C-alpha cells in the first residue's frame, strides 16, 4: 500500500556544532541528533557502548533475593528445573541460566512447553509432572509473571517457585519465593526494556558473584558470562526490544562474543548460515539468520533440541543438531509461504483493507507455529493490526492465535477489552498470543475490529515512512557509511538509518533475483554517480519500474557490501516514488 514519507527536519547550526565537536560527518551528526544525542560526551558514550555500561545485577528488582535462594538450593543439592519458553528469547534465557547452574555444579535440568500441545507459559499440569519427577525448585525464564493460579498450584505441591520474566504483568503479582522483573512496582529498574535472556543473564551474573564471594568473578565464570552475553544478544534481537541503553551494549558486545567466544552449537549455526564468511556479525544477522533457525524448532514443537544445541559441549552433537534445525527452518519457510498465500486469498475474498481497521483471519489448515510471522508481514503490508488464528482441525481444542500490531495501537490492551471471547491471552503492546474457541471467533472479530476502529484514525491507517535525512548518492562515501555503521547494532528502537534522495534514474533495466525472483537488483544514477541498489522482497516492482521514464525519488538504507574482500557502498531500497508525487 502507498506510504506517506515523513522526512525529518534538521537545525543546520546544531548539526554543524556536533559535527565539529564529535568529529563525525554531517550525516552522522544529523542521525545522532535525531536519537536525542546533542553533546560530544553523549555522542562518544553512544558510539563506544562499553561493556562497563551494564548496570550491576543487584539493581534489578528481585535478583538479590532470587540469587540467595538459588545459591542456597545449590548448596543443599536440591533438584532445580529451569522452566523456559519455546521462542528464541526463551531458549537463550534457558541456556544462560542452565549453563550457569551447571557451572556451579547444581543438580539441574530444564523443561520447555510444547508450542502446539501446551501453548505459552507456566502450566499447572507441567508443575505436577515436574514435582512427580523430583523437582524441588522451579525457576521460570521469559514467562510466569501473570501466572497467578500456577503459582498457587506450585505452593500446594510444595514446589519452591522463582519467577524471572519481562512480559506484561497483571494487576496482582504471583505468590512466588522471588520475582525478578525490570518493572516491579516496588523496585523499578532504570531500564525497563530488558528481554527474558537479559534478565536471565543478570541473575546468572549475580549467582557467579555469590559463588566467587566477590563482585569480580573467577576466570571460568567470567568466560561463561562472556559467552552468555552472546546468547543474550540473540534473545534481545529476536524479541524485538528497543536496541538502546543496556540492550545496545549487550548486542554490541554480544556480536563480538558470538564471533570470538561462541558455544559449539552457536559456532555450527554460524557456519551453516555462512556467517563465518563475513568479516564480522551484525544485528541483522541475528534477526534474519540465527534467530529464525532457533525459532523454527520452537514453532514446530521441538524447542528442547534448540536448547540442547545451545548448551551441548559435544562438537559432533552440535553439528547434528544445527543441521536438523537448518532443515526445520526450511520446512518453516515452506509452511509460511503456504499460510501467507491462504491468508492473502482470505483477505481478497472477505475483506476490504481500505475500510477495515483490523484484520482477524482464521483457518483450520494453518500451522500454529508460523501464524505469528505471517501476521507480522500482513500488518506491515496493510498497516493494520492483524490476528491470525489456527483453528483445531477437528474442533475439539481451542484455536491458537497470534497478533501483530502497528504504531499507536496497544494490542495487549485490545485483547484485554475482548477477553470475554477468549480462553486466554498474553503478550506485549506490539505482539501477543491468544487461545479461542472456534464458536467465538466471529464475535471476537467484531469486538476486536470495533476496538481498532475507535483507536486508529483514518489518517493512521496510511503507513508512514520516517526518513532520517536527505543525502545525495555522491555523499554516500565509504568513510561516511562506515561512520553510519558506528551507530550499530541496528534493530528495533535503533533502526539502520533510512535516507532518501531525488532526481534519480535507472541506469539499466531492473533485474529480478533470488528464489522465485522475490528480490530486485537495480543500478541507480544521479548526476553522474552510479550505485547498486537491492530491493529485498519487492521483485514485483520490476514491471512498474521498467516503465518509468522520468526521475524518481528513492528511500533507502546505505550498507557496506564486502564481496571477496572488496568493500563498496550499496543501498537497500525501501520505497520509491515518481518525481511528480509529493515526497
Coordinates of C-alpha atoms in Angstrom, one line a residue:
X1 CA 0.0 0.0 0.0
X2 CA 1.2 3.6 -0.7
X3 CA 3.3 5.1 2.1
X4 CA 3.4 8.7 3.3
X5 CA 7.0 9.9 3.6
X6 CA 7.9 11.9 6.7
X7 CA 11.3 13.5 6.3
X8 CA 13.0 14.7 9.4
X9 CA 14.0 18.4 9.6
X10 CA 17.4 19.4 10.9
X11 CA 18.8 22.6 12.5
X12 CA 21.9 23.3 10.4
X13 CA 23.7 25.2 13.3
X14 CA 23.2 22.3 15.7
X15 CA 24.3 19.8 13.1
X16 CA 27.5 21.8 12.3
X17 CA 28.3 22.2 16.0
X18 CA 28.0 18.5 16.8
X19 CA 29.9 17.6 13.6
X20 CA 32.9 19.7 14.7
X21 CA 32.9 18.8 18.4
X22 CA 32.4 15.0 17.9
X23 CA 34.5 14.7 14.8
X24 CA 31.8 13.0 12.7
X25 CA 30.3 13.5 9.3
X26 CA 27.3 15.9 8.8
X27 CA 25.0 12.9 8.1
X28 CA 26.1 11.1 11.3
X29 CA 25.7 14.4 13.3
X30 CA 22.1 14.6 12.0
X31 CA 21.5 10.9 12.9
X32 CA 22.8 11.4 16.4
X33 CA 20.7 14.5 17.0
X34 CA 17.6 12.5 15.9
X35 CA 18.5 10.0 18.6
X36 CA 18.4 12.8 21.2
X37 CA 22.2 12.9 21.4
X38 CA 23.3 16.6 21.4
X39 CA 26.6 16.9 23.3
X40 CA 30.0 15.4 22.3
X41 CA 30.3 13.3 25.5
X42 CA 26.9 11.7 25.0
X43 CA 27.9 11.0 21.3
X44 CA 31.1 9.3 22.4
X45 CA 29.3 7.3 25.1
X46 CA 26.7 6.2 22.5
X47 CA 29.4 5.3 19.9
X48 CA 31.6 3.5 22.4
X49 CA 28.9 1.5 24.1
X50 CA 31.4 0.0 26.6
X51 CA 30.6 -3.3 28.4
X52 CA 31.1 -1.5 31.7
X53 CA 28.0 0.4 30.9
X54 CA 25.9 -2.6 32.1
X55 CA 24.3 -2.0 35.5
X56 CA 25.1 -4.1 38.5
X57 CA 22.7 -7.1 38.6
X58 CA 21.7 -6.3 42.2
X59 CA 19.9 -3.2 40.9
X60 CA 17.4 -5.4 39.1
X61 CA 14.3 -6.0 41.3
X62 CA 14.2 -9.4 42.9
X63 CA 17.7 -10.5 41.8
X64 CA 19.2 -10.4 45.2
X65 CA 16.5 -12.5 46.8
X66 CA 16.4 -15.0 43.9
X67 CA 20.2 -15.4 43.8
X68 CA 20.3 -16.0 47.6
X69 CA 17.6 -18.7 47.3
X70 CA 19.2 -20.4 44.3
X71 CA 22.6 -20.3 45.9
X72 CA 21.2 -22.0 49.0
X73 CA 19.4 -24.6 46.9
X74 CA 22.6 -25.5 45.0
X75 CA 24.4 -25.9 48.3
X76 CA 21.6 -28.1 49.6
X77 CA 21.7 -30.3 46.5
X78 CA 18.1 -29.6 45.6
X79 CA 16.7 -30.7 42.3
X80 CA 16.3 -27.5 40.2
X81 CA 14.3 -27.2 37.0
X82 CA 14.7 -24.2 34.6
X83 CA 11.2 -23.7 33.1
X84 CA 11.7 -21.9 29.7
X85 CA 9.8 -20.8 26.7
X86 CA 9.8 -22.0 23.1
X87 CA 10.9 -18.8 21.3
X88 CA 14.5 -17.6 20.7
X89 CA 14.4 -15.3 23.7
X90 CA 13.1 -18.1 26.0
X91 CA 15.6 -20.6 24.6
X92 CA 18.6 -18.4 25.1
X93 CA 17.4 -17.4 28.6
X94 CA 17.0 -21.1 29.4
X95 CA 20.5 -21.8 28.0
X96 CA 22.1 -19.0 30.0
X97 CA 20.6 -20.0 33.4
X98 CA 21.0 -23.7 32.8
X99 CA 24.7 -23.2 31.8
X100 CA 25.3 -21.1 34.9
X101 CA 23.7 -23.7 37.2
X102 CA 25.8 -26.5 35.6
X103 CA 28.9 -24.4 36.0
X104 CA 28.1 -24.1 39.7
X105 CA 27.6 -27.9 39.9
X106 CA 23.9 -27.7 40.6
X107 CA 21.6 -30.7 40.3
X108 CA 19.6 -29.2 37.5
X109 CA 17.7 -29.8 34.2
X110 CA 15.2 -27.9 32.1
X111 CA 11.6 -28.0 30.9
X112 CA 10.1 -26.2 27.9
X113 CA 6.4 -26.4 26.9
X114 CA 5.4 -27.7 23.5
X115 CA 4.0 -24.9 21.4
X116 CA 1.3 -27.0 19.8
X117 CA 0.3 -29.2 22.8
X118 CA 0.8 -26.8 25.7
X119 CA 0.9 -23.2 24.5
X120 CA 2.8 -20.4 26.1
X121 CA 3.7 -20.1 29.7
X122 CA 3.7 -21.9 33.0
X123 CA 1.2 -24.8 33.3
X124 CA -0.3 -26.4 36.3
X125 CA -0.1 -29.9 34.8
X126 CA 3.6 -29.4 33.9
X127 CA 4.3 -28.4 37.5
X128 CA 2.6 -31.5 38.8
X129 CA 4.6 -33.6 36.4
X130 CA 7.9 -31.9 37.4
X131 CA 7.0 -32.5 41.1
X132 CA 6.4 -36.2 40.4
X133 CA 9.9 -36.3 38.8
X134 CA 11.6 -35.0 41.9
X135 CA 11.8 -31.2 41.2
X136 CA 12.2 -29.1 44.4
X137 CA 12.8 -25.6 42.9
X138 CA 11.4 -24.3 39.6
X139 CA 12.9 -21.2 38.1
X140 CA 10.9 -19.7 35.2
X141 CA 12.7 -17.7 32.4
X142 CA 10.8 -15.5 30.0
X143 CA 7.4 -16.5 31.4
X144 CA 5.4 -16.7 34.6
X145 CA 4.8 -13.0 35.6
X146 CA 1.0 -13.4 35.1
X147 CA 0.8 -17.0 36.3
X148 CA -1.3 -16.4 39.5
X149 CA -3.1 -19.8 39.5
X150 CA 0.0 -21.7 38.6
X151 CA 2.0 -20.1 41.5
X152 CA -0.8 -21.3 43.8
X153 CA -0.5 -24.8 42.4
X154 CA 3.2 -24.8 42.9
X155 CA 2.7 -23.8 46.6
X156 CA 0.1 -26.5 47.1
X157 CA 2.6 -29.0 45.6
X158 CA 5.4 -27.9 47.9
X159 CA 7.4 -26.6 45.0
X160 CA 9.6 -23.6 45.5
X161 CA 9.0 -21.2 42.6
X162 CA 11.2 -18.3 41.4
X163 CA 9.8 -16.3 38.5
X164 CA 12.0 -14.3 36.1
X165 CA 10.3 -12.6 33.3
X166 CA 9.9 -9.3 31.4
X167 CA 6.4 -9.6 29.9
X168 CA 3.3 -7.5 30.8
X169 CA 2.3 -8.2 34.4
X170 CA -1.2 -8.4 35.8
X171 CA -2.6 -6.2 38.5
X172 CA -1.5 -8.8 41.1
X173 CA 1.9 -10.5 41.2
X174 CA 2.1 -14.3 41.6
X175 CA 2.9 -15.5 45.0
X176 CA 6.4 -16.9 44.4
X177 CA 9.5 -17.3 46.6
X178 CA 11.1 -14.5 44.4
X179 CA 10.0 -12.5 41.4
X180 CA 12.6 -10.9 39.1
X181 CA 11.3 -8.4 36.6
X182 CA 12.5 -5.0 35.4
X183 CA 9.2 -3.4 36.0
X184 CA 8.4 -4.5 39.6
X185 CA 6.3 -1.7 41.1
X186 CA 8.2 -1.7 44.4
X187 CA 11.6 -1.8 42.7
X188 CA 11.5 -0.2 39.2
X189 CA 14.7 -0.8 37.2
X190 CA 16.3 2.2 35.5
X191 CA 16.0 0.4 32.1
X192 CA 12.7 -1.5 31.9
X193 CA 13.1 -2.9 28.4
X194 CA 15.3 -5.9 29.0
X195 CA 14.3 -9.2 27.3
X196 CA 14.0 -12.5 29.1
X197 CA 17.5 -13.6 28.2
X198 CA 18.9 -10.3 29.6
X199 CA 17.0 -10.8 32.8
X200 CA 18.5 -14.4 33.0
X201 CA 21.9 -13.0 32.3
X202 CA 21.6 -10.6 35.2
X203 CA 20.6 -13.4 37.6
X204 CA 23.4 -15.6 36.3
X205 CA 25.8 -12.8 36.9
X206 CA 24.6 -12.4 40.5
X207 CA 24.9 -16.2 41.1
X208 CA 28.5 -16.1 39.8
X209 CA 29.3 -13.3 42.2
X210 CA 27.9 -15.3 45.1
X211 CA 29.9 -18.3 44.1
X212 CA 33.0 -16.2 43.8
X213 CA 32.2 -14.4 47.1
X214 CA 33.2 -11.2 45.3
X215 CA 32.0 -8.7 42.7
X216 CA 34.8 -9.8 40.5
X217 CA 34.1 -13.3 39.4
X218 CA 36.6 -16.2 38.8
X219 CA 38.1 -16.7 35.4
X220 CA 35.9 -19.6 34.3
X221 CA 32.8 -17.7 35.4
X222 CA 34.0 -14.6 33.5
X223 CA 34.4 -16.7 30.4
X224 CA 31.0 -18.2 30.8
X225 CA 29.4 -14.7 31.3
X226 CA 31.1 -13.5 28.1
X227 CA 29.5 -16.4 26.2
X228 CA 26.2 -15.7 27.9
X229 CA 26.3 -12.1 26.6
X230 CA 26.4 -13.6 23.1
X231 CA 23.3 -15.7 23.9
X232 CA 21.6 -12.7 25.5
X233 CA 22.3 -10.7 22.3
X234 CA 20.4 -13.3 20.2
X235 CA 17.4 -13.1 22.6
X236 CA 17.5 -9.3 22.6
X237 CA 17.3 -9.0 18.9
X238 CA 14.9 -11.9 18.4
X239 CA 12.4 -10.5 20.9
X240 CA 12.4 -7.1 19.2
X241 CA 13.1 -5.0 22.3
X242 CA 14.5 -1.5 21.8
X243 CA 18.2 -1.5 21.0
X244 CA 19.1 1.4 23.3
X245 CA 20.7 1.7 26.7
X246 CA 21.7 -1.7 28.1
X247 CA 20.2 -3.6 25.1
X248 CA 22.5 -1.8 22.7
X249 CA 25.5 -2.6 24.9
X250 CA 24.5 -6.3 25.1
X251 CA 24.1 -6.7 21.4
X252 CA 27.2 -4.7 20.5
X253 CA 29.4 -6.9 22.7
X254 CA 27.3 -10.0 22.2
X255 CA 28.1 -9.8 18.4
X256 CA 31.8 -9.9 19.3
X257 CA 31.3 -12.7 21.8
X258 CA 29.4 -14.8 19.3
X259 CA 32.3 -14.4 16.9
X260 CA 35.2 -14.8 19.4
X261 CA 33.7 -17.0 22.2
X262 CA 30.8 -19.0 20.7
X263 CA 29.4 -22.1 22.2
X264 CA 30.0 -25.1 20.0
X265 CA 26.3 -25.0 19.0
X266 CA 26.4 -21.4 18.0
X267 CA 29.6 -21.9 16.0
X268 CA 27.8 -24.6 14.0
X269 CA 24.8 -22.4 13.4
X270 CA 27.0 -19.5 12.3
X271 CA 28.8 -21.9 9.9
X272 CA 25.6 -23.3 8.4
X273 CA 24.2 -19.8 7.9
X274 CA 27.5 -18.9 6.1
X275 CA 28.1 -16.0 8.5
X276 CA 31.6 -17.2 9.2
X277 CA 32.5 -15.9 5.7
X278 CA 31.7 -12.3 6.9
X279 CA 34.3 -10.0 8.5
X280 CA 32.0 -9.5 11.4
X281 CA 28.5 -10.2 12.7
X282 CA 25.7 -7.6 12.6
X283 CA 22.4 -7.2 14.4
X284 CA 20.6 -8.2 11.2
X285 CA 22.5 -11.5 11.1
X286 CA 20.9 -12.4 14.4
X287 CA 17.5 -11.3 13.3
X288 CA 17.4 -12.9 9.9
X289 CA 19.8 -15.9 10.2
X290 CA 20.4 -17.2 13.7
X291 CA 17.1 -16.4 15.5
X292 CA 14.9 -17.9 12.7
X293 CA 16.8 -21.2 12.9
X294 CA 16.2 -21.4 16.7
X295 CA 12.6 -20.2 16.4
X296 CA 11.9 -22.8 13.7
X297 CA 12.5 -25.5 16.4
X298 CA 10.0 -23.9 18.7
X299 CA 7.5 -23.2 16.0
X300 CA 7.5 -26.8 15.0
X301 CA 7.3 -28.2 18.6
X302 CA 11.0 -29.1 19.1
X303 CA 12.3 -26.3 21.2
X304 CA 14.2 -28.7 23.5
X305 CA 16.5 -29.5 20.6
X306 CA 17.4 -25.9 20.2
X307 CA 18.2 -25.6 23.9
X308 CA 20.3 -28.7 23.7
X309 CA 22.2 -27.2 20.7
X310 CA 22.9 -24.0 22.8
X311 CA 24.1 -25.9 25.8
X312 CA 25.9 -29.0 24.4
X313 CA 29.7 -29.3 24.6
X314 CA 29.9 -32.1 22.0
X315 CA 31.1 -30.9 18.6
X316 CA 29.5 -33.9 16.9
X317 CA 26.1 -33.4 18.6
X318 CA 26.2 -29.7 17.8
X319 CA 26.8 -30.4 14.1
X320 CA 23.9 -32.9 14.1
X321 CA 21.5 -30.6 15.8
X322 CA 22.5 -27.5 13.8
X323 CA 21.9 -29.4 10.6
X324 CA 18.5 -30.5 11.8
X325 CA 17.5 -27.0 12.9
X326 CA 18.5 -25.7 9.5
X327 CA 16.2 -28.3 7.9
X328 CA 13.4 -27.3 10.2
X329 CA 13.9 -23.7 9.2
X330 CA 13.4 -24.7 5.5
X331 CA 10.2 -26.6 6.5
X332 CA 9.1 -23.5 8.3
X333 CA 9.7 -21.3 5.2
X334 CA 7.5 -23.7 3.1
X335 CA 4.7 -23.6 5.7
X336 CA 5.0 -19.9 6.0
X337 CA 4.6 -19.4 2.2
X338 CA 1.6 -21.7 2.2
X339 CA -0.2 -19.9 5.1
X340 CA 0.7 -16.5 3.5
X341 CA -1.0 -17.4 0.2
X342 CA -4.1 -18.8 2.0
X343 CA -4.3 -15.7 4.3
X344 CA -3.9 -13.3 1.3
X345 CA -6.7 -15.2 -0.5
X346 CA -8.9 -14.8 2.5
X347 CA -8.3 -11.1 2.6
X348 CA -9.0 -10.7 -1.1
X349 CA -12.3 -12.7 -0.7
X350 CA -13.7 -11.4 2.5
X351 CA -12.2 -8.1 3.5
X352 CA -11.6 -4.6 2.2
X353 CA -8.4 -3.3 3.8
X354 CA -9.3 0.2 2.8
X355 CA -12.4 0.0 5.1
X356 CA -11.5 -2.4 7.8
X357 CA -9.4 -1.1 10.7
X358 CA -8.1 -4.5 11.6
X359 CA -7.9 -8.0 10.1
X360 CA -8.9 -11.2 12.0
X361 CA -8.2 -14.3 9.9
X362 CA -8.9 -17.9 10.8
X363 CA -8.4 -21.3 9.1
X364 CA -8.3 -25.0 10.1
X365 CA -5.3 -25.7 7.8
X366 CA -2.8 -23.2 9.2
X367 CA 0.1 -24.3 11.2
X368 CA 0.1 -22.5 14.6
X369 CA 3.9 -22.3 14.5
X370 CA 4.1 -19.8 11.6
X371 CA 1.0 -17.7 12.0
X372 CA 2.9 -15.0 14.0
X373 CA 5.3 -14.5 11.2
X374 CA 2.6 -14.2 8.7
X375 CA 0.6 -11.8 10.9
X376 CA 3.6 -9.6 11.1
X377 CA 4.1 -9.4 7.4
X378 CA 0.4 -8.7 6.8
X379 CA 0.4 -6.0 9.5
X380 CA 3.3 -4.3 7.8
X381 CA 1.8 -4.7 4.3
X382 CA -1.7 -3.3 5.2
X383 CA -0.7 -1.2 8.2
X384 CA -3.4 -2.7 10.2
X385 CA -3.4 -4.8 13.4
X386 CA -3.7 -8.5 12.2
X387 CA -4.7 -11.5 14.3
X388 CA -4.2 -14.9 12.7
X389 CA -6.0 -17.9 14.3
X390 CA -5.0 -21.6 13.6
X391 CA -8.2 -23.5 14.4
X392 CA -8.1 -27.1 15.6
X393 CA -8.8 -29.4 12.7
X394 CA -11.4 -31.4 14.5
X395 CA -12.8 -28.5 16.5
X396 CA -12.1 -30.1 19.9
X397 CA -9.3 -27.9 21.3
X398 CA -9.3 -24.1 21.3
X399 CA -7.6 -22.4 18.3
X400 CA -4.2 -20.8 18.7
X401 CA -4.0 -17.1 17.7
X402 CA -1.1 -14.7 17.2
X403 CA -1.4 -11.0 16.6
X404 CA 0.8 -8.2 15.5
X405 CA 0.1 -4.5 15.8
X406 CA 1.0 -1.2 14.3
X407 CA 2.3 2.0 15.9
X408 CA -0.3 3.6 18.2
X409 CA -2.4 0.5 18.8
X410 CA -1.9 -1.4 22.1
X411 CA -2.6 -5.0 21.1
X412 CA -2.3 -6.3 24.6
X413 CA -4.9 -3.8 25.9
X414 CA -7.2 -4.5 22.9
X415 CA -7.2 -8.2 23.7
X416 CA -8.0 -7.4 27.3
X417 CA -11.1 -5.5 26.1
X418 CA -12.2 -8.6 24.1
X419 CA -11.2 -11.1 26.8
X420 CA -14.8 -12.3 27.2
X421 CA -14.5 -14.1 23.8
X422 CA -11.1 -15.6 24.6
X423 CA -9.9 -18.6 26.6
X424 CA -6.6 -16.8 27.4
X425 CA -4.3 -14.2 26.0
X426 CA -1.0 -12.5 26.8
X427 CA 2.0 -10.7 25.3
X428 CA 3.1 -7.1 24.5
X429 CA 1.8 -3.9 23.1
X430 CA 3.1 -4.9 19.6
X431 CA 2.8 -8.7 19.7
X432 CA 0.5 -11.1 21.5
X433 CA -0.9 -14.6 21.6
X434 CA -4.3 -16.0 22.4
X435 CA -6.4 -19.1 22.6
X436 CA -10.0 -19.1 21.5
X437 CA -12.9 -21.5 21.0
X438 CA -14.0 -21.6 17.3
X439 CA -17.6 -20.7 18.1
X440 CA -16.4 -17.3 19.5
X441 CA -14.2 -16.3 16.5
X442 CA -16.9 -14.2 14.8
X443 CA -17.8 -12.3 18.0
X444 CA -14.1 -11.7 18.8
X445 CA -13.5 -10.4 15.2
X446 CA -16.4 -7.9 15.6
X447 CA -15.2 -6.7 19.0
X448 CA -11.6 -6.5 18.1
X449 CA -12.3 -4.6 14.8
X450 CA -14.6 -2.2 16.7
X451 CA -11.8 -1.6 19.2
X452 CA -9.4 -0.8 16.3
X453 CA -12.0 1.4 14.7
X454 CA -12.1 3.5 17.8
X455 CA -8.4 3.7 18.4
X456 CA -6.9 4.1 14.9
X457 CA -7.9 7.2 12.9
X458 CA -8.3 7.1 9.2
X459 CA -5.1 9.0 8.7
X460 CA -3.2 6.5 10.9
X461 CA -4.2 3.7 8.6
X462 CA -1.9 5.0 5.9
X463 CA 1.6 3.6 6.5
X464 CA 4.3 6.2 7.1
X465 CA 7.9 6.0 6.2
X466 CA 10.1 8.1 8.6
X467 CA 13.1 9.3 6.7
X468 CA 16.1 10.4 8.7
X469 CA 17.8 12.7 6.2
X470 CA 18.1 13.6 2.5
X471 CA 21.5 12.7 1.2
X472 CA 22.7 12.6 -2.5
X473 CA 24.3 9.4 -3.8
X474 CA 27.6 11.3 -4.0
X475 CA 27.5 11.9 -0.3
X476 CA 27.5 8.1 0.4
X477 CA 31.3 7.7 0.5
X478 CA 32.8 4.6 2.1
X479 CA 34.0 6.7 5.0
X480 CA 30.6 8.2 5.7
X481 CA 28.8 4.8 5.6
X482 CA 31.4 3.3 7.9
X483 CA 30.7 6.1 10.3
X484 CA 26.9 5.4 10.0
X485 CA 27.7 1.8 10.8
X486 CA 29.2 3.1 14.0
X487 CA 25.7 3.7 15.2
X488 CA 25.1 0.0 15.1
X489 CA 23.9 -2.5 16.3
X490 CA 20.7 -1.8 14.4
X491 CA 17.3 -3.1 15.2
X492 CA 14.1 -2.0 16.8
X493 CA 14.5 1.3 18.5
X494 CA 17.8 2.0 16.7
X495 CA 16.9 1.3 13.1
X496 CA 19.5 1.3 10.4
X497 CA 19.2 4.9 9.1
X498 CA 16.7 5.5 6.4
X499 CA 17.8 8.1 3.9
X500 CA 16.3 9.5 0.7
X501 CA 17.3 11.4 -2.4
X502 CA 15.6 12.7 -5.5
X503 CA 16.3 13.2 -9.3
X504 CA 17.4 9.5 -9.6
X505 CA 17.2 7.5 -12.8
X506 CA 17.7 3.8 -13.6
X507 CA 21.0 3.2 -15.5
X508 CA 19.7 -0.2 -16.6
X509 CA 16.5 -2.2 -16.6
X510 CA 15.7 -3.7 -13.1
X511 CA 16.5 -7.4 -12.7
X512 CA 14.8 -10.0 -10.5
X513 CA 17.0 -12.1 -8.3
X514 CA 16.7 -14.7 -5.6
X515 CA 14.4 -17.7 -5.3
X516 CA 11.2 -17.2 -7.4
X517 CA 12.5 -13.7 -8.3
X518 CA 11.4 -12.3 -5.0
X519 CA 14.1 -9.6 -4.9
X520 CA 15.2 -6.9 -7.3
X521 CA 18.6 -5.6 -8.4
X522 CA 18.9 -2.1 -9.8
X523 CA 21.6 0.3 -10.9
X524 CA 20.8 3.9 -9.9
X525 CA 22.4 7.0 -11.3
X526 CA 22.2 10.6 -10.0
X527 CA 24.3 13.5 -11.5
X528 CA 26.8 11.1 -12.9
X529 CA 27.2 8.9 -9.8
X530 CA 26.1 5.3 -10.2
X531 CA 25.2 2.9 -7.3
X532 CA 23.9 -0.6 -7.0
X533 CA 20.5 -1.0 -5.2
X534 CA 18.7 -4.1 -3.9
X535 CA 15.0 -4.2 -3.1
X536 CA 14.5 -7.3 -0.9
X537 CA 11.1 -8.9 -1.1
X538 CA 10.0 -6.4 -3.8
X539 CA 10.6 -8.2 -7.0
X540 CA 7.0 -7.2 -8.1
X541 CA 8.3 -3.6 -8.5
X542 CA 10.1 -4.8 -11.7
X543 CA 7.2 -4.2 -14.2
X544 CA 6.4 -0.7 -12.9
X545 CA 9.9 0.5 -12.6
X546 CA 10.8 -0.8 -16.0
X547 CA 8.2 1.6 -17.5
X548 CA 9.3 4.7 -15.6
X549 CA 10.9 7.2 -18.0
X550 CA 11.3 10.1 -15.6
X551 CA 13.3 10.8 -12.5
X552 CA 12.2 9.2 -9.2
X553 CA 12.8 9.7 -5.5
X554 CA 14.1 6.7 -3.6
X555 CA 14.2 5.9 0.2
X556 CA 16.9 3.5 1.2
X557 CA 19.3 2.2 3.8
X558 CA 23.0 2.5 3.0
X559 CA 25.2 -0.6 3.6
X560 CA 28.7 -1.8 3.1
X561 CA 29.0 -4.7 0.6
X562 CA 32.1 -6.7 1.4
X563 CA 32.5 -9.0 -1.6
X564 CA 35.7 -11.0 -2.0
X565 CA 37.5 -8.6 0.3
X566 CA 36.5 -5.5 -1.6
X567 CA 34.2 -3.1 0.2
X568 CA 31.8 -0.8 -1.6
X569 CA 28.7 1.1 -0.8
X570 CA 25.3 0.0 -2.0
X571 CA 21.7 0.8 -0.9
X572 CA 18.8 -1.3 0.2
X573 CA 15.7 0.2 -1.4
X574 CA 12.7 0.6 0.9
X575 CA 10.4 2.7 -1.3
X576 CA 10.3 4.8 -4.4
X577 CA 8.1 7.5 -5.9
X578 CA 7.7 9.2 -9.2
X579 CA 9.2 12.7 -9.0
X580 CA 5.9 14.4 -9.6
X581 CA 4.5 12.9 -6.4
X582 CA 4.8 14.8 -3.2
X583 CA 7.6 13.4 -1.1

